Short mmCIF file of C-alpha atoms in Angstrom, two decimals:
data_model
loop_
_atom_site.label_atom_id
_atom_site.label_comp_id
_atom_site.label_asym_id
_atom_site.label_seq_id
_atom_site.Cartn_x
_atom_site.Cartn_y
_atom_site.Cartn_z
CA MET L 1 -0.33 -0.03 -0.16
CA ALA L 2 3.10 2.25 -0.85
CA TRP L 3 1.06 3.88 -3.32
CA PHE L 4 -1.62 4.69 -0.81
CA ARG L 5 0.45 6.20 1.96
CA SER L 6 2.37 8.42 -0.70
CA LEU L 7 -1.08 9.54 -1.87
CA LEU L 8 -2.24 10.66 1.73
CA LYS L 9 -0.72 13.58 3.57
CA PRO L 10 -0.07 13.25 7.38
CA SER L 11 -2.24 14.81 9.76
CA SER L 12 -2.55 13.05 13.15
CA THR L 13 -1.78 9.96 15.03
CA PHE L 14 -2.42 6.17 14.36
CA LYS L 15 -1.12 2.90 15.44
CA PRO L 16 2.43 1.99 14.12
CA ARG L 17 2.85 -0.56 11.31
CA THR L 18 4.88 -3.52 11.24
CA PRO L 19 8.41 -2.32 9.94
CA VAL L 20 9.27 -3.36 6.18
CA PRO L 21 12.32 -5.75 6.29
CA THR L 22 15.43 -4.86 4.36
CA LEU L 23 16.53 -6.39 1.33
CA PRO L 24 19.41 -8.56 3.34
CA SER L 25 16.72 -9.78 5.59
CA LEU L 26 14.83 -11.00 2.66
CA TYR L 27 17.40 -12.64 0.88
CA SER L 28 18.45 -14.68 4.16
CA SER L 29 14.49 -15.76 4.47
CA PHE L 30 14.42 -16.84 0.89
CA SER L 31 17.78 -18.83 1.45
CA LEU L 32 15.68 -21.19 3.71
CA PHE L 33 13.94 -22.29 0.30
CA SER L 34 17.07 -22.98 -1.39
CA THR L 35 17.28 -26.37 -3.36
CA GLY L 36 21.26 -26.26 -3.68
CA SER L 37 23.69 -28.08 -1.23
CA ALA L 38 24.33 -27.54 2.17
CA ALA L 39 27.91 -25.98 1.32
CA ALA L 40 25.90 -23.44 -0.95
CA ALA L 41 23.82 -22.85 1.97
CA ALA L 42 26.68 -22.17 4.19
CA GLU L 43 28.12 -19.50 1.45
CA ALA L 44 24.69 -17.57 2.09
CA PRO L 45 25.08 -14.25 3.43
CA PRO L 46 24.68 -14.14 7.54
CA ARG L 47 21.16 -13.55 8.89
CA LEU L 48 20.94 -10.16 10.27
CA PRO L 49 18.81 -9.55 13.38
CA PRO L 50 15.28 -8.51 13.05
CA LEU L 51 14.57 -4.65 13.32
CA PRO L 52 13.49 -3.53 16.69
CA GLU L 53 9.92 -2.12 16.64
CA SER L 54 10.23 1.59 16.37
CA PRO L 55 8.53 3.50 19.42
CA ALA L 56 7.94 6.64 17.20
CA VAL L 57 4.58 7.54 16.62
CA VAL L 58 3.12 7.05 12.84
CA LYS L 59 1.22 9.98 11.42
CA TYR L 60 -2.59 9.32 10.74
CA SER L 61 -3.05 9.99 7.36
CA GLY L 62 -5.59 11.41 5.31
CA LEU L 63 -7.02 13.71 2.27
CA GLU L 64 -6.53 17.16 3.34
CA PRO L 65 -9.23 19.97 2.60
CA THR L 66 -9.21 21.11 -1.07
CA ARG L 67 -7.26 24.18 -1.77
CA GLY L 68 -8.42 27.15 -3.83
CA ASN L 69 -6.75 25.78 -7.22
CA GLU L 70 -8.57 22.53 -6.72
CA LYS L 71 -12.31 21.10 -7.30
CA PRO L 72 -14.59 20.91 -4.51
CA ARG L 73 -14.62 17.70 -3.21
CA VAL L 74 -17.82 15.63 -2.73
CA VAL L 75 -17.41 12.30 -0.50
CA VAL L 76 -19.68 9.51 -1.31
CA LEU L 77 -20.26 6.61 1.45
CA GLY L 78 -21.70 3.69 -0.26
CA THR L 79 -22.21 2.02 -3.70
CA GLY L 80 -26.00 0.83 -3.69
CA TRP L 81 -28.35 2.25 -6.04
CA ALA L 82 -28.36 5.88 -4.40
CA GLY L 83 -24.92 6.25 -4.26
CA CYS L 84 -23.81 4.94 -7.76
CA ARG L 85 -26.54 6.72 -9.50
CA LEU L 86 -25.34 9.91 -7.79
CA ILE L 87 -21.81 9.35 -8.81
CA LYS L 88 -22.58 8.55 -12.62
CA GLU L 89 -24.85 11.95 -12.61
CA ILE L 90 -22.33 14.19 -10.92
CA ASP L 91 -20.56 16.61 -12.71
CA THR L 92 -16.84 15.59 -12.62
CA LYS L 93 -15.95 19.07 -14.30
CA THR L 94 -17.26 21.05 -11.01
CA TYR L 95 -16.22 18.25 -8.26
CA ASP L 96 -13.63 15.82 -7.49
CA VAL L 97 -15.55 12.59 -6.33
CA VAL L 98 -14.34 10.10 -3.47
CA CYS L 99 -16.09 6.90 -3.08
CA VAL L 100 -15.68 4.71 0.10
CA SER L 101 -17.40 1.50 0.17
CA PRO L 102 -16.67 -1.94 1.50
CA ARG L 103 -17.51 -3.05 -2.06
CA ASN L 104 -15.94 -1.81 -5.27
CA HIS L 105 -19.14 -2.60 -7.48
CA MET L 106 -22.83 -1.96 -7.72
CA VAL L 107 -25.06 -5.10 -7.31
CA PHE L 108 -28.22 -5.22 -9.47
CA THR L 109 -30.51 -6.46 -6.77
CA PRO L 110 -33.59 -7.42 -8.76
CA LEU L 111 -31.66 -10.10 -10.69
CA LEU L 112 -29.65 -11.21 -7.70
CA ALA L 113 -31.81 -14.29 -6.85
CA SER L 114 -31.32 -15.61 -10.56
CA THR L 115 -27.75 -16.26 -9.74
CA CYS L 116 -28.45 -18.47 -6.72
CA VAL L 117 -29.47 -21.50 -9.15
CA GLY L 118 -27.30 -20.54 -12.10
CA THR L 119 -29.83 -18.88 -14.58
CA LEU L 120 -27.40 -15.97 -14.52
CA GLU L 121 -23.64 -15.98 -13.62
CA PHE L 122 -22.59 -13.70 -10.62
CA ARG L 123 -20.49 -11.04 -12.89
CA SER L 124 -23.70 -10.25 -14.70
CA VAL L 125 -25.32 -8.49 -11.74
CA ALA L 126 -21.90 -6.93 -10.53
CA GLU L 127 -21.17 -3.59 -11.90
CA PRO L 128 -17.72 -2.01 -11.39
CA ILE L 129 -17.52 1.64 -9.98
CA VAL L 130 -14.81 2.64 -12.28
CA ARG L 131 -17.23 1.65 -15.35
CA ILE L 132 -20.03 3.71 -13.56
CA GLN L 133 -18.04 6.89 -13.27
CA PRO L 134 -14.73 6.56 -15.25
CA ALA L 135 -13.23 9.79 -13.76
CA ILE L 136 -12.66 7.92 -10.56
CA SER L 137 -9.77 6.17 -11.95
CA ARG L 138 -8.76 9.07 -14.29
CA GLU L 139 -9.08 12.35 -12.60
CA PRO L 140 -6.06 13.06 -10.25
CA GLY L 141 -8.25 14.21 -7.46
CA SER L 142 -10.87 11.47 -7.69
CA PHE L 143 -10.85 7.96 -6.04
CA PHE L 144 -12.39 4.72 -4.98
CA PHE L 145 -11.18 3.54 -1.31
CA LEU L 146 -12.15 -0.10 -0.26
CA ALA L 147 -13.08 0.85 3.25
CA ASN L 148 -15.46 1.15 5.74
CA CYS L 149 -16.60 4.51 7.23
CA THR L 150 -16.10 4.30 10.99
CA GLY L 151 -16.72 7.87 12.20
CA LEU L 152 -17.81 11.35 11.26
CA ASP L 153 -16.85 14.84 12.40
CA THR L 154 -19.09 17.41 10.96
CA ASP L 155 -17.28 20.08 12.79
CA GLN L 156 -14.08 19.57 10.97
CA HIS L 157 -15.77 18.24 7.74
CA GLU L 158 -13.90 14.81 8.05
CA VAL L 159 -14.90 11.19 7.79
CA LEU L 160 -12.63 8.46 9.63
CA CYS L 161 -11.96 5.29 7.42
CA GLU L 162 -10.63 1.97 7.75
CA THR L 163 -9.40 -0.44 4.99
CA VAL L 164 -11.36 -3.55 4.34
CA THR L 165 -9.29 -6.80 4.87
CA GLU L 166 -10.11 -10.11 4.70
CA GLY L 167 -8.49 -13.62 5.66
CA ALA L 168 -6.29 -14.85 8.55
CA GLN L 169 -3.18 -13.57 6.66
CA ALA L 170 -4.72 -10.24 5.77
CA LEU L 171 -2.81 -7.00 6.50
CA GLU L 172 -3.74 -4.82 9.57
CA PRO L 173 -6.41 -2.43 8.64
CA TRP L 174 -5.05 1.08 7.73
CA LYS L 175 -6.96 4.04 9.16
CA PHE L 176 -7.27 7.24 7.36
CA LYS L 177 -9.46 10.27 7.06
CA ILE L 178 -10.91 12.23 4.18
CA SER L 179 -11.81 15.99 4.58
CA TYR L 180 -15.04 16.82 2.35
CA ASP L 181 -16.67 19.96 0.98
CA LYS L 182 -19.90 18.09 0.46
CA LEU L 183 -20.82 14.78 2.01
CA VAL L 184 -23.50 12.12 0.69
CA ILE L 185 -24.05 9.33 3.38
CA ALA L 186 -25.57 6.55 0.96
CA CYS L 187 -24.40 3.36 2.81
CA GLY L 188 -27.68 1.70 2.64
CA ALA L 189 -29.25 -0.68 5.50
CA GLN L 190 -28.51 -4.19 6.60
CA ALA L 191 -30.87 -7.10 6.93
CA ARG L 192 -33.35 -7.04 9.59
CA THR L 193 -33.28 -10.06 12.25
CA PHE L 194 -36.00 -8.56 14.84
CA GLY L 195 -33.45 -9.93 17.59
CA ILE L 196 -34.54 -13.39 16.82
CA HIS L 197 -32.07 -16.05 18.26
CA GLY L 198 -29.85 -17.73 15.77
CA VAL L 199 -30.90 -15.83 12.57
CA ALA L 200 -27.30 -14.26 11.89
CA GLU L 201 -25.56 -17.64 12.90
CA ASN L 202 -27.44 -20.10 10.78
CA ALA L 203 -29.47 -18.40 8.02
CA ILE L 204 -28.18 -16.66 5.02
CA PHE L 205 -29.32 -13.31 3.60
CA LEU L 206 -29.91 -12.18 -0.01
CA ARG L 207 -28.54 -8.94 -0.29
CA GLU L 208 -24.94 -9.47 -1.78
CA VAL L 209 -23.24 -11.14 -4.37
CA HIS L 210 -21.38 -13.06 -1.83
CA HIS L 211 -24.80 -14.21 -0.15
CA ALA L 212 -25.92 -15.38 -3.47
CA GLN L 213 -22.49 -17.62 -3.95
CA GLU L 214 -22.95 -18.93 -0.30
CA ILE L 215 -26.63 -19.97 -1.02
CA ARG L 216 -25.68 -21.58 -4.55
CA LYS L 217 -22.80 -23.64 -2.81
CA LYS L 218 -24.98 -24.60 0.01
CA LEU L 219 -27.75 -26.11 -2.06
CA LEU L 220 -25.47 -27.88 -4.58
CA LEU L 221 -23.66 -29.21 -1.57
CA ASN L 222 -26.69 -30.65 0.04
CA LEU L 223 -27.72 -32.16 -3.27
CA MET L 224 -24.71 -34.09 -3.59
CA LEU L 225 -24.54 -35.28 0.16
CA SER L 226 -27.94 -36.40 0.04
CA ASP L 227 -27.16 -38.70 -2.77
CA VAL L 228 -24.39 -40.52 -0.45
CA PRO L 229 -24.87 -43.95 0.78
CA GLY L 230 -26.08 -44.45 4.08
CA VAL L 231 -28.04 -41.13 4.65
CA THR L 232 -31.02 -41.80 6.28
CA GLU L 233 -34.51 -40.88 4.80
CA GLU L 234 -35.07 -38.24 7.48
CA GLU L 235 -31.69 -36.65 7.00
CA LYS L 236 -32.14 -36.75 3.16
CA ARG L 237 -35.46 -34.75 3.53
CA ARG L 238 -33.88 -32.30 5.91
CA LEU L 239 -30.81 -31.58 3.79
CA LEU L 240 -33.10 -31.05 0.66
CA HIS L 241 -35.64 -28.46 2.73
CA CYS L 242 -34.93 -25.14 1.48
CA VAL L 243 -36.65 -22.68 3.72
CA VAL L 244 -37.49 -19.09 2.76
CA VAL L 245 -38.41 -16.44 5.62
CA GLY L 246 -40.21 -13.35 4.30
CA GLY L 247 -43.02 -13.14 1.68
CA GLY L 248 -41.82 -9.93 0.07
CA PRO L 249 -40.95 -9.66 -3.66
CA THR L 250 -37.24 -10.97 -2.67
CA GLY L 251 -38.61 -13.99 -0.94
CA VAL L 252 -41.17 -15.02 -3.44
CA GLU L 253 -38.82 -14.33 -6.37
CA PHE L 254 -36.17 -16.57 -4.87
CA SER L 255 -39.01 -18.88 -4.26
CA GLY L 256 -40.00 -18.90 -7.51
CA GLU L 257 -36.50 -19.52 -9.07
CA LEU L 258 -35.83 -22.22 -6.73
CA SER L 259 -38.82 -24.18 -7.50
CA ASP L 260 -38.25 -23.61 -11.37
CA PHE L 261 -34.49 -24.92 -10.81
CA ILE L 262 -36.14 -28.07 -8.99
CA MET L 263 -38.87 -28.96 -11.47
CA ARG L 264 -36.50 -28.20 -14.60
CA ASP L 265 -33.15 -29.24 -13.52
CA VAL L 266 -32.84 -30.93 -10.27
CA ARG L 267 -35.41 -33.78 -11.23
CA ARG L 268 -33.60 -34.69 -14.60
CA LYS L 269 -29.88 -34.64 -13.09
CA TYR L 270 -30.33 -35.56 -9.63
CA ALA L 271 -33.02 -38.37 -10.07
CA HIS L 272 -31.95 -40.35 -7.02
CA VAL L 273 -33.28 -37.40 -4.82
CA LYS L 274 -35.85 -35.60 -6.98
CA ASP L 275 -38.79 -36.60 -4.64
CA TYR L 276 -37.06 -35.50 -1.28
CA ILE L 277 -36.17 -31.78 -2.30
CA HIS L 278 -39.00 -29.14 -1.77
CA VAL L 279 -39.38 -25.42 -0.77
CA THR L 280 -41.21 -23.74 2.11
CA LEU L 281 -42.11 -19.99 2.15
CA ILE L 282 -43.08 -18.72 5.64
CA GLU L 283 -44.73 -15.33 6.10
CA ALA L 284 -46.06 -13.70 9.11
CA SER L 285 -49.31 -12.10 6.97
CA GLU L 286 -49.80 -12.04 3.12
CA ILE L 287 -47.10 -12.28 0.70
CA LEU L 288 -46.52 -9.67 -1.70
CA SER L 289 -48.56 -7.27 0.59
CA SER L 290 -47.88 -4.15 -1.66
CA PHE L 291 -49.36 -5.68 -4.57
CA ASP L 292 -53.01 -5.72 -5.93
CA ASP L 293 -55.01 -8.29 -4.15
CA ARG L 294 -55.79 -10.24 -7.60
CA LEU L 295 -52.08 -10.40 -8.18
CA ARG L 296 -51.58 -11.70 -4.68
CA HIS L 297 -53.83 -14.51 -5.20
CA TYR L 298 -52.54 -15.35 -8.55
CA ALA L 299 -48.97 -15.58 -7.26
CA THR L 300 -50.32 -17.80 -4.43
CA LYS L 301 -52.13 -20.13 -6.69
CA GLN L 302 -48.86 -20.09 -8.99
CA LEU L 303 -46.23 -20.73 -6.23
CA VAL L 304 -48.32 -23.69 -4.80
CA LYS L 305 -48.71 -25.50 -8.38
CA SER L 306 -44.75 -25.30 -8.36
CA GLY L 307 -44.38 -27.09 -5.22
CA VAL L 308 -43.76 -24.37 -3.00
CA HIS L 309 -45.38 -24.98 0.61
CA LEU L 310 -46.63 -21.67 1.91
CA VAL L 311 -46.67 -21.40 5.76
CA ARG L 312 -48.45 -18.46 7.74
CA GLY L 313 -46.11 -18.07 10.95
CA ILE L 314 -43.68 -16.10 12.90
CA VAL L 315 -40.36 -17.55 13.70
CA LYS L 316 -39.22 -17.61 17.33
CA ASP L 317 -35.98 -19.29 17.35
CA VAL L 318 -33.37 -20.52 14.73
CA GLN L 319 -31.34 -23.28 15.34
CA PRO L 320 -28.44 -25.13 13.14
CA GLU L 321 -30.67 -27.43 11.72
CA LYS L 322 -34.30 -26.31 12.47
CA LEU L 323 -36.23 -23.32 13.23
CA ILE L 324 -39.24 -23.01 15.67
CA LEU L 325 -42.35 -21.06 15.16
CA THR L 326 -44.20 -19.28 17.71
CA ASP L 327 -47.12 -21.95 17.69
CA GLY L 328 -44.30 -24.59 18.63
CA ALA L 329 -44.01 -25.94 15.09
CA GLU L 330 -40.46 -27.13 14.20
CA VAL L 331 -39.47 -26.74 10.86
CA PRO L 332 -36.22 -28.70 9.80
CA TYR L 333 -34.16 -27.11 7.06
CA GLY L 334 -30.88 -27.75 5.03
CA LEU L 335 -30.85 -24.26 3.77
CA LEU L 336 -32.22 -21.24 5.32
CA VAL L 337 -32.68 -17.97 3.41
CA TRP L 338 -33.86 -14.89 5.28
CA SER L 339 -35.49 -12.02 3.51
CA THR L 340 -37.82 -10.22 6.22
CA GLY L 341 -36.65 -6.10 5.37
CA VAL L 342 -33.92 -4.31 6.29
CA GLY L 343 -32.89 -2.01 9.30
CA ALA L 344 -30.40 0.59 10.28
CA SER L 345 -26.67 -0.29 9.90
CA PRO L 346 -24.28 -0.09 12.98
CA PHE L 347 -22.57 2.93 11.44
CA VAL L 348 -25.98 4.80 11.12
CA LYS L 349 -26.77 4.15 14.65
CA SER L 350 -23.50 5.21 15.75
CA ILE L 351 -23.07 8.70 14.29
CA ASP L 352 -24.59 11.79 15.97
CA LEU L 353 -27.00 12.69 13.32
CA PRO L 354 -30.89 13.88 13.61
CA LYS L 355 -32.94 10.55 13.11
CA SER L 356 -36.11 9.81 11.59
CA PRO L 357 -38.23 7.06 13.16
CA GLY L 358 -40.47 5.57 10.58
CA GLY L 359 -42.00 2.13 9.04
CA ARG L 360 -44.92 -0.08 9.79
CA GLN L 361 -46.30 -2.66 12.26
CA VAL L 362 -46.43 -6.58 11.44
CA LEU L 363 -48.14 -8.30 13.93
CA GLN L 364 -46.15 -8.14 17.28
CA PHE L 365 -43.15 -7.14 15.45
CA SER L 366 -42.26 -3.46 14.99
CA LEU L 367 -40.88 -2.49 11.70
CA ASN L 368 -39.81 0.88 13.25
CA VAL L 369 -36.33 1.71 11.98
CA THR L 370 -33.95 4.68 12.90
CA MET L 371 -32.87 6.31 9.70
CA ILE L 372 -31.01 9.43 9.14
CA GLY L 373 -33.45 12.37 9.12
CA VAL L 374 -33.49 14.60 6.00
CA ASP L 375 -35.58 17.68 4.83
CA GLU L 376 -37.32 18.10 1.66
CA TRP L 377 -33.70 18.61 -0.28
CA LEU L 378 -32.24 15.44 0.98
CA ARG L 379 -30.16 17.79 3.57
CA VAL L 380 -29.43 16.56 7.12
CA PRO L 381 -30.85 19.52 9.02
CA GLY L 382 -28.42 21.28 11.51
CA VAL L 383 -25.23 19.87 9.67
CA GLU L 384 -24.09 22.05 7.10
CA ASP L 385 -22.80 20.10 3.81
CA VAL L 386 -24.24 16.85 4.88
CA PHE L 387 -26.87 14.81 2.69
CA ALA L 388 -28.38 11.36 3.19
CA ILE L 389 -30.14 9.06 0.42
CA GLY L 390 -31.35 5.71 -0.01
CA ASP L 391 -32.14 2.98 2.66
CA CYS L 392 -30.33 5.04 5.26
CA SER L 393 -32.49 8.32 5.07
CA GLY L 394 -35.92 9.07 5.75
CA PHE L 395 -37.85 12.34 6.12
CA LEU L 396 -38.33 13.93 9.25
CA GLU L 397 -41.74 14.09 10.55
CA SER L 398 -41.35 18.06 10.61
CA THR L 399 -41.65 17.85 6.84
CA GLY L 400 -45.03 15.94 6.89
CA LYS L 401 -43.78 13.68 4.15
CA PRO L 402 -44.66 9.97 4.19
CA VAL L 403 -42.09 7.42 5.06
CA LEU L 404 -40.80 6.06 1.41
CA PRO L 405 -40.59 2.31 0.75
CA THR L 406 -36.81 0.61 0.67
CA LEU L 407 -36.86 -0.12 -2.97
CA ALA L 408 -34.48 0.56 -5.44
CA GLN L 409 -36.29 3.00 -7.60
CA VAL L 410 -36.76 5.19 -4.48
CA ALA L 411 -32.80 5.24 -3.92
CA GLU L 412 -32.00 5.58 -7.52
CA ARG L 413 -34.08 8.54 -7.87
CA GLN L 414 -32.66 10.14 -4.71
CA GLY L 415 -29.32 9.88 -6.26
CA LYS L 416 -30.39 11.40 -9.45
CA TYR L 417 -31.91 14.33 -7.97
CA LEU L 418 -29.19 15.05 -5.38
CA ALA L 419 -26.68 14.95 -8.02
CA ARG L 420 -28.60 17.56 -10.31
CA LEU L 421 -28.67 19.61 -6.91
CA LEU L 422 -25.25 19.45 -6.24
CA ASN L 423 -24.41 20.24 -9.87
CA GLN L 424 -26.76 23.36 -9.34
CA ILE L 425 -24.87 24.30 -6.07
CA GLY L 426 -21.46 24.05 -7.60
CA LYS L 427 -22.21 26.25 -10.80
CA GLN L 428 -23.42 28.93 -8.37
CA GLY L 429 -20.31 28.86 -6.60
CA GLY L 430 -21.56 26.89 -3.64
CA GLY L 431 -19.51 23.72 -3.90
CA ARG L 432 -16.99 24.66 -1.30
CA ALA L 433 -17.47 23.83 2.28
CA LYS L 434 -19.92 26.10 4.03
CA LYS L 435 -20.39 28.35 0.93
CA ALA L 436 -23.99 26.93 0.16
CA LYS L 437 -25.79 27.91 3.52
CA ASP L 438 -28.12 30.45 2.13
CA MET L 439 -28.57 29.29 -1.41
CA GLU L 440 -31.69 28.76 -2.91
CA LEU L 441 -32.08 25.25 -3.76
CA GLY L 442 -35.06 25.14 -6.20
CA ASP L 443 -37.74 22.55 -6.23
CA PRO L 444 -37.67 19.76 -3.37
CA PHE L 445 -37.59 16.04 -4.11
CA VAL L 446 -40.89 14.38 -4.84
CA TYR L 447 -41.30 10.48 -5.15
CA ARG L 448 -43.68 9.17 -7.58
CA HIS L 449 -44.08 5.35 -7.53
CA LEU L 450 -43.82 3.83 -10.94
CA GLY L 451 -45.11 0.40 -10.19
CA SER L 452 -43.88 -3.15 -8.90
CA MET L 453 -42.82 -5.98 -10.57
CA ALA L 454 -41.99 -9.88 -9.24
CA THR L 455 -41.32 -13.09 -11.05
CA ILE L 456 -42.92 -16.15 -9.53
CA GLY L 457 -41.14 -18.87 -11.80
CA ARG L 458 -42.39 -21.12 -14.64
CA TYR L 459 -42.21 -17.85 -17.20
CA LYS L 460 -44.55 -16.13 -15.11
CA ALA L 461 -44.39 -12.75 -13.21
CA LEU L 462 -46.86 -9.99 -11.93
CA VAL L 463 -46.80 -6.16 -13.01
CA ASP L 464 -48.43 -3.82 -10.92
CA LEU L 465 -48.46 -0.13 -12.10
CA ARG L 466 -50.46 1.44 -9.48
CA GLN L 467 -49.01 4.55 -7.69
CA SER L 468 -50.28 3.07 -4.44
CA LYS L 469 -51.88 0.28 -2.94
CA GLU L 470 -55.40 2.00 -2.58
CA ALA L 471 -55.13 3.95 -6.23
CA ARG L 472 -56.41 2.57 -9.46
CA GLY L 473 -54.07 1.41 -12.30
CA LEU L 474 -52.96 -1.26 -14.75
CA SER L 475 -52.05 -4.97 -13.05
CA LEU L 476 -50.94 -7.84 -15.21
CA ALA L 477 -50.12 -11.49 -14.46
CA GLY L 478 -48.69 -14.18 -16.65
CA PHE L 479 -46.54 -14.80 -19.50
CA GLY L 480 -46.76 -11.09 -20.75
CA SER L 481 -45.95 -9.87 -17.29
CA TRP L 482 -42.85 -12.14 -17.37
CA PHE L 483 -41.86 -10.97 -21.02
CA ILE L 484 -42.27 -7.13 -19.52
CA TRP L 485 -40.21 -8.05 -16.29
CA ARG L 486 -37.24 -9.54 -18.36
CA SER L 487 -37.45 -6.68 -20.91
CA ALA L 488 -37.63 -3.78 -18.33
CA TYR L 489 -34.92 -5.02 -16.05
CA LEU L 490 -32.74 -5.80 -19.37
CA THR L 491 -32.81 -2.30 -20.29
CA ARG L 492 -32.16 -1.10 -16.65
CA VAL L 493 -28.90 -3.20 -16.44
CA ILE L 494 -26.31 -0.04 -16.14
CA SER L 495 -23.82 -0.97 -18.91
CA TRP L 496 -23.82 -2.62 -22.42
CA ARG L 497 -21.37 -5.44 -21.23
CA ASN L 498 -23.41 -6.43 -18.47
CA ARG L 499 -26.64 -6.45 -20.65
CA PHE L 500 -24.87 -8.70 -23.06
CA TYR L 501 -23.81 -10.98 -20.36
CA VAL L 502 -27.47 -11.11 -19.01
CA ALA L 503 -29.23 -11.83 -22.45
CA VAL L 504 -26.58 -14.60 -23.50
CA ASN L 505 -26.96 -16.23 -19.81
CA TRP L 506 -30.60 -16.20 -20.53
CA LEU L 507 -30.37 -17.72 -23.73
CA THR L 508 -27.97 -20.32 -22.41
CA THR L 509 -30.13 -21.23 -19.80
CA LEU L 510 -32.85 -21.87 -22.20
CA ILE L 511 -31.08 -24.23 -24.42
CA PHE L 512 -28.82 -25.92 -22.10
CA GLY L 513 -30.21 -25.63 -18.68
CA ARG L 514 -28.65 -24.32 -15.38
CA ASP L 515 -24.97 -25.05 -14.66
CA LEU L 516 -25.04 -27.46 -11.61
CA THR L 517 -21.14 -26.98 -11.13
CA ARG L 518 -20.29 -26.25 -7.54
CA ILE L 519 -17.09 -23.74 -7.87
#
């Protein structure tokens, strides 16, 4: 990370890093792996004693405040729908853009369920940040940092970050700070478990590409293990029982994809266990509660016809091989996928910013979540130059605006609106820190729902074009809706490269079936 340290300028204190060994030390270390004779080894240069740990304090580095001859800096936390749309639309002739996120890509979440069963390849739903905004890799003042934001100092206009490390042999995390002129918090939310025991340890969520990879590996592993001689009938049924908790669009789409995978691929290629594998969908109330009643009944009928067992119940406890409902029923499982909505991340909870309570009530579980409060222009009140968009934000009660759903289309349109607002501020000379306090911002953000879509397997889908649950509007179901669903999402994939990948994957699956390779 020498390039990283040379890039950043010293400012405050940080934990000392391990000294880099000198060339003789490296040479003597490599001599241990020599394939020559003992005499040759004896001629090797003598080992030098290890360098002592330096007691000196290493400076806490970072990006300093921008100077007069530099462009104002917009720091974006997160690479979800909101953050990526803002990064794409921001005027890089006016601003330098610095993006901080633990992933270097955006996930096209509507198609994520298809990757779990091999309908699509994982790379087809991941869009690199440098392709979304090429200036990040081209402009001298724009960067992407693979890191988590750990703190926020709004008085000094600084964010504190820590690099992402993985694996036992990974480097010690490097901490740094970034000064900003404008800060956009778009770090999203995390899967909501309602504090139920065992969910985090035993269930798999479906929000990231690595979640889909884990689901796919687990599913194929259970298929192969169930075919091993000596496995009891009861154990086979448990291994091949796939349980999905949550009857929203994500849970229903995954259940539909899974049932389609079982009927079209598993029963043909795993004939020995085809009668053991089945899917159960558990929902506390109605599945697809935001959809039209007619569409909801149609989805229920088609899922049951596809072999999905629908259970209305509430999970009380999750154990390694079974979950327990509040009525005492026990449901053994081999694969458990949890999709019950989202809640605030630890970072959002920890920062000292105005919060906006919002949500809805489902039976005895409160879905009220604490989000970062924003006004009509997506600013955080009382904090200068800080904005929040996406699932981590919500309108303050003082605005009188309703709670917005945690949907991709909401986040994307917030990102587009805020990019235009920041471009306007920059062109009017308010791009610098503390320069836009009394500036006229124009029209506030207004969200208009464009409708909802969901696939339910077997070349069928639902399309609900009503602006709200109570409004009138067009609603479709069946093969025609499935064609609309695929066409709409194919055009919404960000790059032509990934559109080509998706189209080819769909065609390959149609002709040859899904790939069952466990990699």
